[in-house]
PDB file of C-alpha atoms in Angstrom:
ATOM      1  CA  MET A   1      68.044 103.691  62.691  1.00 50.00           C
ATOM      2  CA  ALA A   2      64.045 105.478  62.365  1.00 52.00           C
ATOM      3  CA  GLN A   3      64.546 104.913  58.464  1.00 54.00           C
ATOM      4  CA  HIS A   4      65.251 101.538  58.849  1.00 58.00           C
ATOM      5  CA  LYS A   5      61.846 100.860  60.835  1.00 62.00           C
ATOM      6  CA  ASP A   6      60.009 102.999  58.637  1.00 64.00           C
ATOM      7  CA  ASP A   7      61.015 100.977  55.655  1.00 67.00           C
ATOM      8  CA  ALA A   8      59.984  97.588  57.277  1.00 65.00           C
ATOM      9  CA  ILE A   9      56.621  99.269  57.782  1.00 63.00           C
ATOM     10  CA  LEU A  10      56.302 100.174  54.420  1.00 62.00           C
ATOM     11  CA  GLU A  11      57.345  96.810  52.979  1.00 64.00           C
ATOM     12  CA  ALA A  12      54.330  94.981  55.383  1.00 62.00           C
ATOM     13  CA  GLN A  13      52.055  97.604  53.805  1.00 62.00           C
ATOM     14  CA  LYS A  14      52.943  96.166  50.501  1.00 62.00           C
ATOM     15  CA  ALA A  15      52.823  92.829  51.349  1.00 63.00           C
ATOM     16  CA  LYS A  16      49.379  93.290  52.841  1.00 68.00           C
ATOM     17  CA  LEU A  17      48.353  95.019  49.361  1.00 74.00           C
ATOM     18  CA  LYS A  18      48.929  92.058  46.876  1.00 78.00           C
ATOM     19  CA  PRO A  19      45.995  90.994  45.241  1.00 81.00           C
ATOM     20  CA  PRO A  20      44.658  87.523  46.133  1.00 84.00           C
ATOM     21  CA  PRO A  21      45.808  85.128  43.850  1.00 94.00           C
ATOM     22  CA  MET A  22      43.249  84.586  40.982  1.00 97.00           C
ATOM     23  CA  PHE A  23      42.149  80.991  39.498  1.00 98.00           C
ATOM     24  CA  LYS A  24      41.191  80.223  36.273  1.00 98.00           C
ATOM     25  CA  VAL A  25      37.805  77.832  36.086  1.00 98.00           C
ATOM     26  CA  MET A  26      37.864  75.352  33.240  1.00 98.00           C
ATOM     27  CA  LEU A  27      35.811  72.859  31.489  1.00 98.00           C
ATOM     28  CA  LEU A  28      37.326  69.607  29.980  1.00 98.00           C
ATOM     29  CA  ASN A  29      35.847  67.799  26.981  1.00 97.00           C
ATOM     30  CA  ASP A  30      34.637  64.406  27.159  1.00 97.00           C
ATOM     31  CA  ASP A  31      32.611  61.954  24.656  1.00 95.00           C
ATOM     32  CA  TYR A  32      29.687  61.993  26.304  1.00 97.00           C
ATOM     33  CA  THR A  33      28.213  65.314  27.462  1.00 97.00           C
ATOM     34  CA  PRO A  34      25.872  66.687  25.085  1.00 97.00           C
ATOM     35  CA  MET A  35      27.314  70.004  23.617  1.00 97.00           C
ATOM     36  CA  GLU A  36      24.073  71.940  24.334  1.00 98.00           C
ATOM     37  CA  PHE A  37      24.498  71.141  27.758  1.00 98.00           C
ATOM     38  CA  VAL A  38      27.904  72.638  27.822  1.00 98.00           C
ATOM     39  CA  VAL A  39      26.552  75.625  26.476  1.00 98.00           C
ATOM     40  CA  VAL A  40      23.550  75.551  29.099  1.00 98.00           C
ATOM     41  CA  VAL A  41      25.972  75.583  31.935  1.00 98.00           C
ATOM     42  CA  LEU A  42      28.197  78.306  30.464  1.00 98.00           C
ATOM     43  CA  GLN A  43      25.259  80.596  30.395  1.00 98.00           C
ATOM     44  CA  LYS A  44      23.625  79.319  33.644  1.00 98.00           C
ATOM     45  CA  PHE A  45      27.043  79.329  35.864  1.00 98.00           C
ATOM     46  CA  PHE A  46      29.236  81.937  34.173  1.00 98.00           C
ATOM     47  CA  ALA A  47      26.836  84.589  32.919  1.00 98.00           C
ATOM     48  CA  MET A  48      27.588  84.171  29.012  1.00 98.00           C
ATOM     49  CA  THR A  49      25.856  85.169  26.109  1.00 98.00           C
ATOM     50  CA  ARG A  50      24.621  82.176  23.856  1.00 98.00           C
ATOM     51  CA  GLU A  51      27.126  83.227  21.445  1.00 98.00           C
ATOM     52  CA  ARG A  52      30.093  83.569  23.835  1.00 98.00           C
ATOM     53  CA  ALA A  53      29.010  80.179  25.574  1.00 98.00           C
ATOM     54  CA  THR A  54      29.112  78.424  21.994  1.00 98.00           C
ATOM     55  CA  GLN A  55      32.343  79.725  21.270  1.00 98.00           C
ATOM     56  CA  VAL A  56      33.881  78.406  24.450  1.00 98.00           C
ATOM     57  CA  MET A  57      32.116  75.100  24.268  1.00 98.00           C
ATOM     58  CA  LEU A  58      33.406  74.695  20.751  1.00 98.00           C
ATOM     59  CA  LYS A  59      37.068  75.288  22.157  1.00 98.00           C
ATOM     60  CA  VAL A  60      36.550  73.003  24.536  1.00 97.00           C
ATOM     61  CA  HIS A  61      35.242  70.512  22.080  1.00 97.00           C
ATOM     62  CA  ARG A  62      38.190  71.187  19.495  1.00 97.00           C
ATOM     63  CA  GLU A  63      41.077  71.495  22.107  1.00 98.00           C
ATOM     64  CA  GLY A  64      39.755  69.544  25.185  1.00 98.00           C
ATOM     65  CA  ILE A  65      39.903  72.170  27.687  1.00 97.00           C
ATOM     66  CA  GLY A  66      38.253  75.879  27.611  1.00 98.00           C
ATOM     67  CA  VAL A  67      38.463  78.793  30.107  1.00 98.00           C
ATOM     68  CA  CYS A  68      35.070  79.811  31.626  1.00 98.00           C
ATOM     69  CA  GLY A  69      36.392  82.693  33.562  1.00 98.00           C
ATOM     70  CA  VAL A  70      39.040  83.839  36.307  1.00 98.00           C
ATOM     71  CA  TYR A  71      37.896  84.355  39.664  1.00 98.00           C
ATOM     72  CA  PRO A  72      39.255  84.672  43.396  1.00 97.00           C
ATOM     73  CA  ARG A  73      39.776  81.178  45.033  1.00 96.00           C
ATOM     74  CA  ASP A  74      36.436  80.876  46.799  1.00 96.00           C
ATOM     75  CA  VAL A  75      34.283  82.122  44.103  1.00 97.00           C
ATOM     76  CA  ALA A  76      36.107  79.616  41.553  1.00 98.00           C
ATOM     77  CA  SER A  77      35.869  76.939  44.028  1.00 98.00           C
ATOM     78  CA  THR A  78      31.757  77.556  44.452  1.00 98.00           C
ATOM     79  CA  LYS A  79      31.655  77.462  40.466  1.00 98.00           C
ATOM     80  CA  VAL A  80      33.740  74.338  40.012  1.00 98.00           C
ATOM     81  CA  GLN A  81      31.440  72.707  42.863  1.00 98.00           C
ATOM     82  CA  GLN A  82      28.259  73.909  41.401  1.00 98.00           C
ATOM     83  CA  VAL A  83      28.985  72.755  37.594  1.00 98.00           C
ATOM     84  CA  ALA A  84      29.827  69.288  39.198  1.00 98.00           C
ATOM     85  CA  ALA A  85      26.386  68.991  41.040  1.00 98.00           C
ATOM     86  CA  TYR A  86      24.674  70.306  37.978  1.00 98.00           C
ATOM     87  CA  SER A  87      26.541  68.022  35.656  1.00 98.00           C
ATOM     88  CA  ARG A  88      25.675  64.798  38.054  1.00 98.00           C
ATOM     89  CA  LYS A  89      22.349  65.698  38.570  1.00 98.00           C
ATOM     90  CA  HIS A  90      21.737  65.636  34.800  1.00 98.00           C
ATOM     91  CA  GLN A  91      23.519  62.424  34.619  1.00 98.00           C
ATOM     92  CA  HIS A  92      26.718  64.295  32.527  1.00 98.00           C
ATOM     93  CA  PRO A  93      30.384  63.343  33.489  1.00 98.00           C
ATOM     94  CA  LEU A  94      31.331  66.972  32.618  1.00 98.00           C
ATOM     95  CA  GLN A  95      34.416  68.047  34.626  1.00 98.00           C
ATOM     96  CA  CYS A  96      34.969  71.526  35.696  1.00 98.00           C
ATOM     97  CA  VAL A  97      38.538  72.415  37.132  1.00 98.00           C
ATOM     98  CA  MET A  98      40.440  75.084  38.643  1.00 98.00           C
ATOM     99  CA  GLU A  99      43.899  76.086  38.508  1.00 97.00           C
ATOM    100  CA  GLU A 100      45.855  79.305  40.021  1.00 97.00           C
ATOM    101  CA  THR A 101      46.819  81.979  37.143  1.00 94.00           C
TER     102      THR A 101
END
């Protein structure tokens, strides 16, 4: 009987230790946002080098979508909001979205 109880406690501890879900933050291509602005956004909000930001921007341009990074939910959500606000402020329709990995 005691063995059964110990197993249940172990299972509960394992469940607690499961890492939180991670979210991909992605930029979507549009026909209006200048490529240079996308590079600046990637450097400013995702701490990319200019070279890396240019690579991601070209992926967005060619494939319609590009991953900026993978973060816990609250960090991903904040980045999506920051990019949206920054883009609106500069009158660009750049879209930033997140999805669970």
